[in-house]
Coordinates of C-alpha atoms in Angstrom, one line a residue:
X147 CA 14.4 -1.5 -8.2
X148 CA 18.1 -2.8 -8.5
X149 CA 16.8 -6.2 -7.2
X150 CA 14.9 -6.7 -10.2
X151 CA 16.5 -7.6 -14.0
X152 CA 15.8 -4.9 -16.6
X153 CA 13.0 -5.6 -18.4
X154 CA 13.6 -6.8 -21.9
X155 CA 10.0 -6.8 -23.3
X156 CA 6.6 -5.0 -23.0
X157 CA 5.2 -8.0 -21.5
X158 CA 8.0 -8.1 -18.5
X159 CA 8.2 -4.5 -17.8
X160 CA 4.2 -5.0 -17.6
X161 CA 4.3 -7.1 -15.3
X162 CA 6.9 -5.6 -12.9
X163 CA 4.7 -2.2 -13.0
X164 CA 1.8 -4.5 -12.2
X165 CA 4.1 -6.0 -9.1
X166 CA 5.0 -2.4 -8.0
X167 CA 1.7 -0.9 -7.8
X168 CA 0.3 -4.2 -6.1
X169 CA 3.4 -3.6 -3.5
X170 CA 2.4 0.0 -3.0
X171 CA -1.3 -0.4 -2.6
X172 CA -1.4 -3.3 -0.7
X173 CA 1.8 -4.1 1.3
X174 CA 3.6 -1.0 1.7
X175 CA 2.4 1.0 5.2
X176 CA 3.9 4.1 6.3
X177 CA 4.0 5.4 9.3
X178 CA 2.1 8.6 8.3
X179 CA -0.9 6.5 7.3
X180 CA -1.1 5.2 10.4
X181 CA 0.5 2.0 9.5
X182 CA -2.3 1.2 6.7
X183 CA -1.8 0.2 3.5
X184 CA -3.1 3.1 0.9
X185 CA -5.8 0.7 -0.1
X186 CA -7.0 0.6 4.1
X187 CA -6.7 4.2 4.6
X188 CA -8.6 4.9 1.6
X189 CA -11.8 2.6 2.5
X190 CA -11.0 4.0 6.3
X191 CA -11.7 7.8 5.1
X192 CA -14.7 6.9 3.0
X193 CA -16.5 5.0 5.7
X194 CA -15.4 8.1 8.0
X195 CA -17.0 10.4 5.4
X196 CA -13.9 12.3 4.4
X197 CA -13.4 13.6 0.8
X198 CA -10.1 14.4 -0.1

């Protein structure tokens, strides 16, 4: 998070936690997933059937 200025109000820090989470669950793919993005390899193990 060094990249990114401190936020100085609710409003920016909002929006960088928005940013993050979008980053997470739909950019970010680890290796252990498979290379899919959280978001893909949850709708892959509920079309598969599996419950966590």
């Amino acid at each position: 998070m060094d990249k990114y200025p401190t936020p100085t109000t609710l409003k920016e820090l909002r929006k960088l936690v928005s940013a993050g989470v979008n980053y997470f669950n739909y950019m970010y793919r680890p290796e252990k997933n498979n290379d899919l993005t959280p978001y893909e390899y949850r709708n892959e193990a509920i079309v598969s059937g599996f419950t966590a």
